[in-house]
XYZ file of C-alpha atoms in Angstrom:
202
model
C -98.054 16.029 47.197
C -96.532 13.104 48.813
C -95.606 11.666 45.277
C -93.801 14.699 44.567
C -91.818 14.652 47.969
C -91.348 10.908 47.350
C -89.579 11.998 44.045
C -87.995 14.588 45.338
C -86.092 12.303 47.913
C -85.005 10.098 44.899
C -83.521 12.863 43.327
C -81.561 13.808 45.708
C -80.497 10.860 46.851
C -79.051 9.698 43.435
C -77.767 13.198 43.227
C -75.573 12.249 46.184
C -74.627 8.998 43.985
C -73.730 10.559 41.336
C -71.758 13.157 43.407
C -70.012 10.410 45.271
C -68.795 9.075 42.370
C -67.448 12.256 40.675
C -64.946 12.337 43.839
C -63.670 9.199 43.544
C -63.217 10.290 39.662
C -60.819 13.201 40.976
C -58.920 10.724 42.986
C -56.715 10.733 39.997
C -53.234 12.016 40.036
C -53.599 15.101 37.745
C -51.553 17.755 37.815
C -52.359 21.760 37.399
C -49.392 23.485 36.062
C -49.840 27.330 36.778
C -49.592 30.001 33.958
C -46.406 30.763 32.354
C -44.779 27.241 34.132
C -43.411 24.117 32.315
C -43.679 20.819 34.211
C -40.577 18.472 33.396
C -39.293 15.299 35.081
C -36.315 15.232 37.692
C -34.060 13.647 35.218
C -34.188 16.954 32.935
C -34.140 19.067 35.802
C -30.344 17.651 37.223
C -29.270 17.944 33.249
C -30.463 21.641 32.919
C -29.244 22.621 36.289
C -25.264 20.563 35.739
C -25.372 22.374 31.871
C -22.473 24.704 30.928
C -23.472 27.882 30.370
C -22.608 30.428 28.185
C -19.555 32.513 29.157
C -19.202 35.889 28.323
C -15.258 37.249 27.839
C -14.464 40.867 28.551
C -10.868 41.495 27.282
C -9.042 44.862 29.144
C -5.723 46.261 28.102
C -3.970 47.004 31.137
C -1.054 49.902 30.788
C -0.108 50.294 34.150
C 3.790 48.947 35.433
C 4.456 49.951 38.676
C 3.897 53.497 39.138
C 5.358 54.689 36.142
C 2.983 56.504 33.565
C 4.332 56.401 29.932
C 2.949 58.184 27.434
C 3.501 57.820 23.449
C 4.973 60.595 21.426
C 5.342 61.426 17.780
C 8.958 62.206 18.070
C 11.826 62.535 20.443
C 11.830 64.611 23.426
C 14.599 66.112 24.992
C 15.021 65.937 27.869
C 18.334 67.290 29.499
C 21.429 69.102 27.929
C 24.526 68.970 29.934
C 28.204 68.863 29.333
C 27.629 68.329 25.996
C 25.729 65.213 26.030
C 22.063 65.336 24.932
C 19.581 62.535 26.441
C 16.124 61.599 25.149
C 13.488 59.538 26.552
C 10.820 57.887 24.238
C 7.904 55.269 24.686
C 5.913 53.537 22.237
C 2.547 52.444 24.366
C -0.278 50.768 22.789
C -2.725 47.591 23.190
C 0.130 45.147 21.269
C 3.333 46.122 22.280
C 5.138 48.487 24.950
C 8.588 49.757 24.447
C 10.694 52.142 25.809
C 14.097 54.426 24.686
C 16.683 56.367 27.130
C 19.410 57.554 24.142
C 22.664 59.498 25.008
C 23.625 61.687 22.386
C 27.237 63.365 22.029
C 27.498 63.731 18.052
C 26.912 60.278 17.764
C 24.838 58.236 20.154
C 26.973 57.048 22.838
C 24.592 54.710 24.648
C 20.917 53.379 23.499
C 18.849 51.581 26.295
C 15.950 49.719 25.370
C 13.303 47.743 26.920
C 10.549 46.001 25.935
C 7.201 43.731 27.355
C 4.312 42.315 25.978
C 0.641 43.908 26.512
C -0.523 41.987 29.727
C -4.549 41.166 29.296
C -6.878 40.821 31.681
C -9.605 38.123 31.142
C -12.913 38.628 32.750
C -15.401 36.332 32.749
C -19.146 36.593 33.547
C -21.007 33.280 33.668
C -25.319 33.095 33.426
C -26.914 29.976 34.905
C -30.387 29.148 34.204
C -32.128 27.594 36.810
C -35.561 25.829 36.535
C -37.666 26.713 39.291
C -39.245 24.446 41.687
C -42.623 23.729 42.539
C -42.832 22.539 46.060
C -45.887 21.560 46.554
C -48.493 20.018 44.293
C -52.128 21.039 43.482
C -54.003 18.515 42.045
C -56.698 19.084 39.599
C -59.544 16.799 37.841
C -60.622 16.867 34.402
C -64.314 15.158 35.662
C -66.901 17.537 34.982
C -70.348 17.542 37.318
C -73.369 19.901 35.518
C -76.562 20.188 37.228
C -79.129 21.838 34.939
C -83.310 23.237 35.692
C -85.798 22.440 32.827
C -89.072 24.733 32.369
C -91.260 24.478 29.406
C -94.253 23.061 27.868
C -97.444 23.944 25.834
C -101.114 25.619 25.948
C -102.177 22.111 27.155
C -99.419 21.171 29.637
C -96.675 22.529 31.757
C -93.669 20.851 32.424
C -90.817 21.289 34.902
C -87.600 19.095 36.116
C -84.022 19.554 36.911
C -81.158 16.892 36.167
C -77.296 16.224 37.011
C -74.788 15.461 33.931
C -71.269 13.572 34.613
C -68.866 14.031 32.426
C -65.470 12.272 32.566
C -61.736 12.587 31.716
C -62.658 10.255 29.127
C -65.547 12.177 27.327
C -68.311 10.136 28.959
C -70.849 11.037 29.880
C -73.716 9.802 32.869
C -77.101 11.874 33.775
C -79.814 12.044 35.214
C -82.992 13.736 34.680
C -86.448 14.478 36.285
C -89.124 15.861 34.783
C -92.817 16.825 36.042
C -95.844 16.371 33.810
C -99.150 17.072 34.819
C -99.901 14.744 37.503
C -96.929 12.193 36.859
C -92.894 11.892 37.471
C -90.891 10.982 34.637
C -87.305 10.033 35.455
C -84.775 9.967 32.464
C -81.130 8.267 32.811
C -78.566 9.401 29.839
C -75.406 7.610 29.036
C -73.494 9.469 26.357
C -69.684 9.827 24.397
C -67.905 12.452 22.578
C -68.009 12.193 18.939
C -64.701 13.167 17.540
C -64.719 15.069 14.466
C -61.078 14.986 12.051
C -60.266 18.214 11.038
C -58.403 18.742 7.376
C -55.347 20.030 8.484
């Protein structure tokens, strides 16, 4: 009994070891980027945030001079009859040109005034800036791993239990330690192990 408490206290104590040295291992200044988020430096930040958008350019016709409404018609229209002299009024109104006719009329035209102006456009603009957002504050992460694991097993002559602690690092190392119980005696087991990259035919 006081063998196994004796092991017991080992255990635990280079469980605390090994536990002291995982922290230190996530000491290191990784970051965790959240879901859906891009980390980039500062540098490409102030480029994205100075670049040009796109611009977007609504073009209206505007028809209105004043408050005189002109409308276009297919022909002359008359427009008053009096001593004689006949007077039309005309108006050619679209998106290119605007142009207007006031004609006298007393078997021959007698006076023709006409006036003209260019469309006059109006130029909207509507401007989209992207924006990278900002992550204020930083959450630091470690790619250390620390696995603690129970063992159970044996035969129809034995029985065997023990429970060990696995370290595995940023690096792919990996430290343990394990302690097993058989029969009568402690066995203690130290591991010291490395990933074994495999190419893959791309």
């Amino acid at each position: 009994m006081k063998n196994l408490l004796r092991s017991g206290v080992l255990v635990l104590i280079v469980v605390i070891i090994v536990y002291i040295l995982f922290l230190q291992q996530c000491r290191g200044k990784n970051y965790w980027i959240p879901k859906g988020k891009v980390l980039i430096s500062e540098s490409l930040y102030d480029s994205l945030k100075n670049f040009k958008p796109d611009t977007i350019i609504n073009i209206t016709d505007t028809f209105k001079i004043k408050d005189t409404v002109y409308l276009t018609h297919d022909s002359l229209i008359y427009v008053e009859d009096s001593t004689g002299i006949k007077h039309y009024s005309d108006s050619i109104v679209n998106k290119d040109i605007r142009i207007w006719d006031n004609i006298s009329v007393q078997g021959f035209i007698t006076k023709w005034d006409r006036r003209y102006e260019p469309v006059i456009h109006t130029i909207t603009e509507k401007i989209t800036v992207t924006v990278p957002q900002i992550i204020e504050h930083t959450v630091y992460n470690s790619d250390n791993g620390l696995y603690s694991s129970i063992i159970v097993g044996g035969n129809s002559n034995t029985f065997a239990f023990g429970g060990g602690v696995d370290l595995i690092t940023k690096k792919d190392y990996l430290y343990g330690l394990q302690y097993q119980r058989i029969f009568n005696e402690n066995v203690y087991l130290f591991k010291l192990g490395f990933k074994i990259k495999v190419r893959r035919n791309k």
